[in-house]
PDB file of C-alpha atoms in Angstrom:
ATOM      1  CA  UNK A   1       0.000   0.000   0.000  1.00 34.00           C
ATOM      2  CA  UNK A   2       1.313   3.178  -0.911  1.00 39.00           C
ATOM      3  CA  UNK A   3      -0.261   5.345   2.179  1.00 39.00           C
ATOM      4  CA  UNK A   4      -2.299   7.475   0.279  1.00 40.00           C
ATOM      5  CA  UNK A   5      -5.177   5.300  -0.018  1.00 37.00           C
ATOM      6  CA  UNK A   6      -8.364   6.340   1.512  1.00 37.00           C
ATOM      7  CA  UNK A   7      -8.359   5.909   5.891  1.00 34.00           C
ATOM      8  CA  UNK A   8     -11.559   4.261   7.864  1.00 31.00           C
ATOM      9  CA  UNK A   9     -12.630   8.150   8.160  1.00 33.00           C
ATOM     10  CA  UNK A  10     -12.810   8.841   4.665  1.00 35.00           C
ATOM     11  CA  UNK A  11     -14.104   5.551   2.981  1.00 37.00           C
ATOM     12  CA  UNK A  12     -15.889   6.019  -0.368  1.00 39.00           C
ATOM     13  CA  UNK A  13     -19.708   7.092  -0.567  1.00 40.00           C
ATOM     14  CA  UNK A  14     -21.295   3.510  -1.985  1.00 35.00           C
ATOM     15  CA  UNK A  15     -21.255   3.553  -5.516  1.00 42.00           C
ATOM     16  CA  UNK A  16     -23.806   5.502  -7.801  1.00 64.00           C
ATOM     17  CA  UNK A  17     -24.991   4.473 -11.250  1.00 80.00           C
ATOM     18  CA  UNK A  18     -22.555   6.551 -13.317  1.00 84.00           C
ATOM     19  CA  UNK A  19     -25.024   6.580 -16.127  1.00 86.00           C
ATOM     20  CA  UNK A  20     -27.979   7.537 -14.419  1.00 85.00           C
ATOM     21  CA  UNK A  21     -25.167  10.189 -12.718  1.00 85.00           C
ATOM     22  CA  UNK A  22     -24.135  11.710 -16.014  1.00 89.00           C
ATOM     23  CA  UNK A  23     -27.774  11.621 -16.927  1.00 89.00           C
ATOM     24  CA  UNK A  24     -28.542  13.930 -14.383  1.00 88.00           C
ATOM     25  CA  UNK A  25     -26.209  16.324 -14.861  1.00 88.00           C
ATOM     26  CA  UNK A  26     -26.942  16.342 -18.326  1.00 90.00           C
ATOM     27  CA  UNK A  27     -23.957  14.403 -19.803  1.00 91.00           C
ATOM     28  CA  UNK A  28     -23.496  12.167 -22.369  1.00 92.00           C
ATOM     29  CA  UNK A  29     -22.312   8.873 -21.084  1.00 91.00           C
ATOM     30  CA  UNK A  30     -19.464   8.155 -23.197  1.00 92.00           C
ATOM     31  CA  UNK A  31     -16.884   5.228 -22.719  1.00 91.00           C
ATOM     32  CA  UNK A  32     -14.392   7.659 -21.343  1.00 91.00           C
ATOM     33  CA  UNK A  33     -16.251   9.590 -18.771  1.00 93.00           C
ATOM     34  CA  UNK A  34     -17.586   5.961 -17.459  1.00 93.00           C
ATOM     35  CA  UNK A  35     -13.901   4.733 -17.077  1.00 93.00           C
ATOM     36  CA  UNK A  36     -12.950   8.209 -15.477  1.00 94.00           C
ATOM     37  CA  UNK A  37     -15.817   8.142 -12.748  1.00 93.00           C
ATOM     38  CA  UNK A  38     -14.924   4.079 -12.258  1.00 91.00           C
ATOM     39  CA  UNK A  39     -11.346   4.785 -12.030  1.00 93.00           C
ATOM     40  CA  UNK A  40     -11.869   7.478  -9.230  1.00 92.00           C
ATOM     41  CA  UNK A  41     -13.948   5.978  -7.459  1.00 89.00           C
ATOM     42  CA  UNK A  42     -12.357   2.248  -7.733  1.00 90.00           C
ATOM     43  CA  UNK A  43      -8.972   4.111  -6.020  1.00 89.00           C
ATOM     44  CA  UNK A  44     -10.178   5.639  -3.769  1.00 85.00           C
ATOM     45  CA  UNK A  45      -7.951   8.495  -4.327  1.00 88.00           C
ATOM     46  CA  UNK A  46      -7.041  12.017  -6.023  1.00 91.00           C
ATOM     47  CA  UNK A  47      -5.636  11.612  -8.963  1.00 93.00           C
ATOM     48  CA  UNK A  48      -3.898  14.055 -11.610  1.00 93.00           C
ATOM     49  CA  UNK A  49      -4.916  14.089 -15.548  1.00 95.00           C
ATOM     50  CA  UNK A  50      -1.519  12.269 -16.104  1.00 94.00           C
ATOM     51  CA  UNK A  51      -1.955   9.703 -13.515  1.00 94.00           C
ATOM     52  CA  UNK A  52      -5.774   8.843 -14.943  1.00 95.00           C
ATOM     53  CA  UNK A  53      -4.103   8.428 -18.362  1.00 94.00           C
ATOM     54  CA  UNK A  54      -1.488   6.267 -17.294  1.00 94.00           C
ATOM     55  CA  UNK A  55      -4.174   4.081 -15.188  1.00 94.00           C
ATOM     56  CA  UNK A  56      -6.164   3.884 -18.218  1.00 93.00           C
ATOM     57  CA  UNK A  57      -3.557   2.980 -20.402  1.00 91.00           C
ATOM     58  CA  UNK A  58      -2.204   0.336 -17.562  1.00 91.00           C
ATOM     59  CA  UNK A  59      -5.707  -1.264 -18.012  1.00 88.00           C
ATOM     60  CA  UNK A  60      -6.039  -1.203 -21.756  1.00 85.00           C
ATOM     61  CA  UNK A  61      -8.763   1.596 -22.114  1.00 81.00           C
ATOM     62  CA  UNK A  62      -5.887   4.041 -23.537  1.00 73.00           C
ATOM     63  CA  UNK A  63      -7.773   7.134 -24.345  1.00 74.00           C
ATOM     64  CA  UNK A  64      -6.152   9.756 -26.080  1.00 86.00           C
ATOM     65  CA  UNK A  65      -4.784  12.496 -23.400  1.00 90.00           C
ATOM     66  CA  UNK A  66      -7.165  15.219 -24.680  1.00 92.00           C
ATOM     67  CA  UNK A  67     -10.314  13.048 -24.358  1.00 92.00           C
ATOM     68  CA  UNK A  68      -8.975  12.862 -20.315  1.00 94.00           C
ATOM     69  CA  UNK A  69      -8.707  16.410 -20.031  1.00 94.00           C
ATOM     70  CA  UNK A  70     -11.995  17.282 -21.865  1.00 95.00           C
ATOM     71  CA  UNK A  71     -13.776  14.642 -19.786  1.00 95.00           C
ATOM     72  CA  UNK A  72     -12.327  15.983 -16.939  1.00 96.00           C
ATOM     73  CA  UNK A  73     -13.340  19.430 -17.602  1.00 94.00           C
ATOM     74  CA  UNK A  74     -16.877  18.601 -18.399  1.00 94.00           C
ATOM     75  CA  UNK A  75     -17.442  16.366 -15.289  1.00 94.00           C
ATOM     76  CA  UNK A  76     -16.438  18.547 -12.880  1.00 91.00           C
ATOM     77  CA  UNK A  77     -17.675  21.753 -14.746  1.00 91.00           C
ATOM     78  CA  UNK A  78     -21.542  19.960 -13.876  1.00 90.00           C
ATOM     79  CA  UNK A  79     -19.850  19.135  -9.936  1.00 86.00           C
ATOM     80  CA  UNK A  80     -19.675  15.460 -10.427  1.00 89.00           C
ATOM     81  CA  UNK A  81     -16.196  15.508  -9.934  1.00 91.00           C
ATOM     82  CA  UNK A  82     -13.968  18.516  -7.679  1.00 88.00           C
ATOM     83  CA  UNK A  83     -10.693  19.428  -8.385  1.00 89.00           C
ATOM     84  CA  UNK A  84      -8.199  20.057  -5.807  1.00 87.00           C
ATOM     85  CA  UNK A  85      -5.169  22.576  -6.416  1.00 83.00           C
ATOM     86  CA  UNK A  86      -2.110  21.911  -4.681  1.00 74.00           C
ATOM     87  CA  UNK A  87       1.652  21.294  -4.995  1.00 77.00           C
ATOM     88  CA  UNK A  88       1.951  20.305  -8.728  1.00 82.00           C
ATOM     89  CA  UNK A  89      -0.748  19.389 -10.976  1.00 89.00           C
ATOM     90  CA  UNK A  90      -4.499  19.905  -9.855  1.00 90.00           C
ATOM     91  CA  UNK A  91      -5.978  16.564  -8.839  1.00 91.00           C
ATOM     92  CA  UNK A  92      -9.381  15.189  -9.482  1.00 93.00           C
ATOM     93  CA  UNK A  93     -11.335  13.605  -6.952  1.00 90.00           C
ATOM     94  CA  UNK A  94     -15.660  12.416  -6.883  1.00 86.00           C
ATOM     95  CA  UNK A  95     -18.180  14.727  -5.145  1.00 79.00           C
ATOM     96  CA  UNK A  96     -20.584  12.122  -4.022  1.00 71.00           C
ATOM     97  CA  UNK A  97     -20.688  13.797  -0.787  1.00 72.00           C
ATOM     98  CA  UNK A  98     -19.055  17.406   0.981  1.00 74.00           C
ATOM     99  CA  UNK A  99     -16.046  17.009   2.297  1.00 80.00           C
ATOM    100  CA  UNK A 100     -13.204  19.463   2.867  1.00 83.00           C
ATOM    101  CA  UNK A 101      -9.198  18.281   1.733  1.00 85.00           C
ATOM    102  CA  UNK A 102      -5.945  18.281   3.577  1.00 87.00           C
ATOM    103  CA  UNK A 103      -2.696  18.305   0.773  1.00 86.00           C
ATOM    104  CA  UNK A 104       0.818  17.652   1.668  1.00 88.00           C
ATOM    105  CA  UNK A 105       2.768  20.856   0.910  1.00 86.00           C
ATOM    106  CA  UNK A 106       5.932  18.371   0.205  1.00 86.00           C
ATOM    107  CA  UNK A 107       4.703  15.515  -1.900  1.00 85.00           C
ATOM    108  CA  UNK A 108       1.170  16.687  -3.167  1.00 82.00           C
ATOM    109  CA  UNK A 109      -1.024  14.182  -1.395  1.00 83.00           C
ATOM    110  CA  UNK A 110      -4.193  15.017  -1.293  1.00 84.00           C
ATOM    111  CA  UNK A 111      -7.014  13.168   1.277  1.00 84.00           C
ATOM    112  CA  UNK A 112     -10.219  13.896   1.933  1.00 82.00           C
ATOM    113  CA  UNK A 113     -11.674  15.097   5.886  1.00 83.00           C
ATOM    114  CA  UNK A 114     -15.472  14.271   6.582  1.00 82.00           C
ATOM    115  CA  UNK A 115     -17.614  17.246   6.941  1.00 79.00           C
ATOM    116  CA  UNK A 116     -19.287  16.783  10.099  1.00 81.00           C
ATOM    117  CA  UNK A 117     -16.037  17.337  12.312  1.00 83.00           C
ATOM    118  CA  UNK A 118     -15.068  20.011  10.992  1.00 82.00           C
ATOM    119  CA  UNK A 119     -18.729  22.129  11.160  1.00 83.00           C
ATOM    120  CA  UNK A 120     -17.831  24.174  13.817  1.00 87.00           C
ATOM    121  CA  UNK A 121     -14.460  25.073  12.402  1.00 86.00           C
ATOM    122  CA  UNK A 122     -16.286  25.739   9.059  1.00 84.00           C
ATOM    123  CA  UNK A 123     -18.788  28.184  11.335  1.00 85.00           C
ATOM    124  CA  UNK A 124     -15.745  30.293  12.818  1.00 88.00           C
ATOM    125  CA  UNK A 125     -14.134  30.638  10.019  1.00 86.00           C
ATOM    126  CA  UNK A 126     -16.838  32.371   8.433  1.00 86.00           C
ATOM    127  CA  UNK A 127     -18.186  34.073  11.311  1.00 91.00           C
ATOM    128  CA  UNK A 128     -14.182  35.697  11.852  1.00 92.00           C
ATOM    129  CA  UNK A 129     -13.983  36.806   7.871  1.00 90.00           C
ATOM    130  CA  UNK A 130     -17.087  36.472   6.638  1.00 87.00           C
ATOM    131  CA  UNK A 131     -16.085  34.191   3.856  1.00 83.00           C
ATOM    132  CA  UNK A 132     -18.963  31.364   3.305  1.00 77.00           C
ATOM    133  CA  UNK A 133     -17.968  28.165   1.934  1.00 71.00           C
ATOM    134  CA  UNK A 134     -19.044  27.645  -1.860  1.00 64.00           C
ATOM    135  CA  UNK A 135     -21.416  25.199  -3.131  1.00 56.00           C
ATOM    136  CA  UNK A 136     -19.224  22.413  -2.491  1.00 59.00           C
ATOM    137  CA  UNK A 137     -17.868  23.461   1.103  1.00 62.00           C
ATOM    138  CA  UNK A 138     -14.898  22.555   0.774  1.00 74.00           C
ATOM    139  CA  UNK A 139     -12.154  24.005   2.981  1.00 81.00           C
ATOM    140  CA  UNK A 140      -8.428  23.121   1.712  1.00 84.00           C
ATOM    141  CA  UNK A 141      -6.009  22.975   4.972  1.00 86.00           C
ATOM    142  CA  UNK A 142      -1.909  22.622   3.668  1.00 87.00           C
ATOM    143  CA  UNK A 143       0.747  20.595   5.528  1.00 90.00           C
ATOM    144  CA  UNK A 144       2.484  17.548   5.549  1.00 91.00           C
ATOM    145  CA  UNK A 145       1.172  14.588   5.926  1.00 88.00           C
ATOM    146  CA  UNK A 146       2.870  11.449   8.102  1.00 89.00           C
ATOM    147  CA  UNK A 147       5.363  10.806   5.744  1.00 89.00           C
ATOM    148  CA  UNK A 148       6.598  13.563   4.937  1.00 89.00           C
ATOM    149  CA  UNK A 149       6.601  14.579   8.493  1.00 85.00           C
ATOM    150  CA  UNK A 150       8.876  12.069   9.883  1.00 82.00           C
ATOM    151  CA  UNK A 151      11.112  11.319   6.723  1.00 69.00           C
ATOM    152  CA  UNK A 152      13.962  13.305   8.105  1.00 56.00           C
ATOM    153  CA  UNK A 153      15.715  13.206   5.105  1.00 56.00           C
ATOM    154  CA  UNK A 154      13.404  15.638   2.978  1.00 52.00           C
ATOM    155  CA  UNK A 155      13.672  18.707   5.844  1.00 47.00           C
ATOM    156  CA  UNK A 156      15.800  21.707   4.405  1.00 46.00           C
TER     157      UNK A 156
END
């Protein structure tokens, strides 16, 4: 396991239909999209335009890299999928339900935290600037995760 996989606390929504999904966000449901959503949600994880590629390629549904980033585009334009900037490339991750994201400022990972703990935090941050979460709610906290917080050998 490469410790980015998802913890107990964040464990995948149970899967939707991804046509009926596409359907009604008014999508077409075409091969790629469906292996997109299936890949996302079969790892569990965030995952960058280049890393969905290679996955897809690894599995034999090779799709041309500008399909992936159309695709990509389009689903999360509608808010079936989020994107997640970071360190490096943005990552893509599903929206089946709010949740906010912690990222590693060293190595990029990106996880997802559970909405309910963090409600109060979400209500003082807005009530101290004023700034209401958008439609996602999503609140993106930087730092490094346990790896790169006890691998010695990465510190400056």
């Amino acid at each position: 396991m490469d410790g980015h996989s998802r913890t107990a606390l964040n464990e995948a929504a149970p899967p939707r239909d991804p046509h009926t999904l596409l359907r009604r966000h008014g999508l077409r449901c075409t091969s790629a999209r469906l292996r997109i959503l299936s890949l996302l949600h079969s790892s569990g994880q965030h995952l960058t335009a280049t890393e969905i590629c290679d996955r897809l390629a690894r599995s034999g549904s090779d799709r041309h890299h500008t399909t992936v980033y159309r695709s990509l585009e389009a689903l999360t334009a509608v808010g079936v999928l989020h994107a997640v900037p970071g360190r490096g490339p943005t990552r893509y991750g599903m929206s089946d339900e709010p949740h906010h994201h912690v990222a590693c400022q060293r190595c990029g990972h990106i996880a997802d935290l559970p909405s309910a703990p963090m409600a109060d935090a979400v209500a003082r941050v807005e009530e101290l600037t004023g700034l209401r979460p958008g439609a996602s709610g999503s609140l993106l906290l930087y730092g490094l995760c346990a790896s790169c917080s006890t691998d010695t050998a990465l510190c400056p």
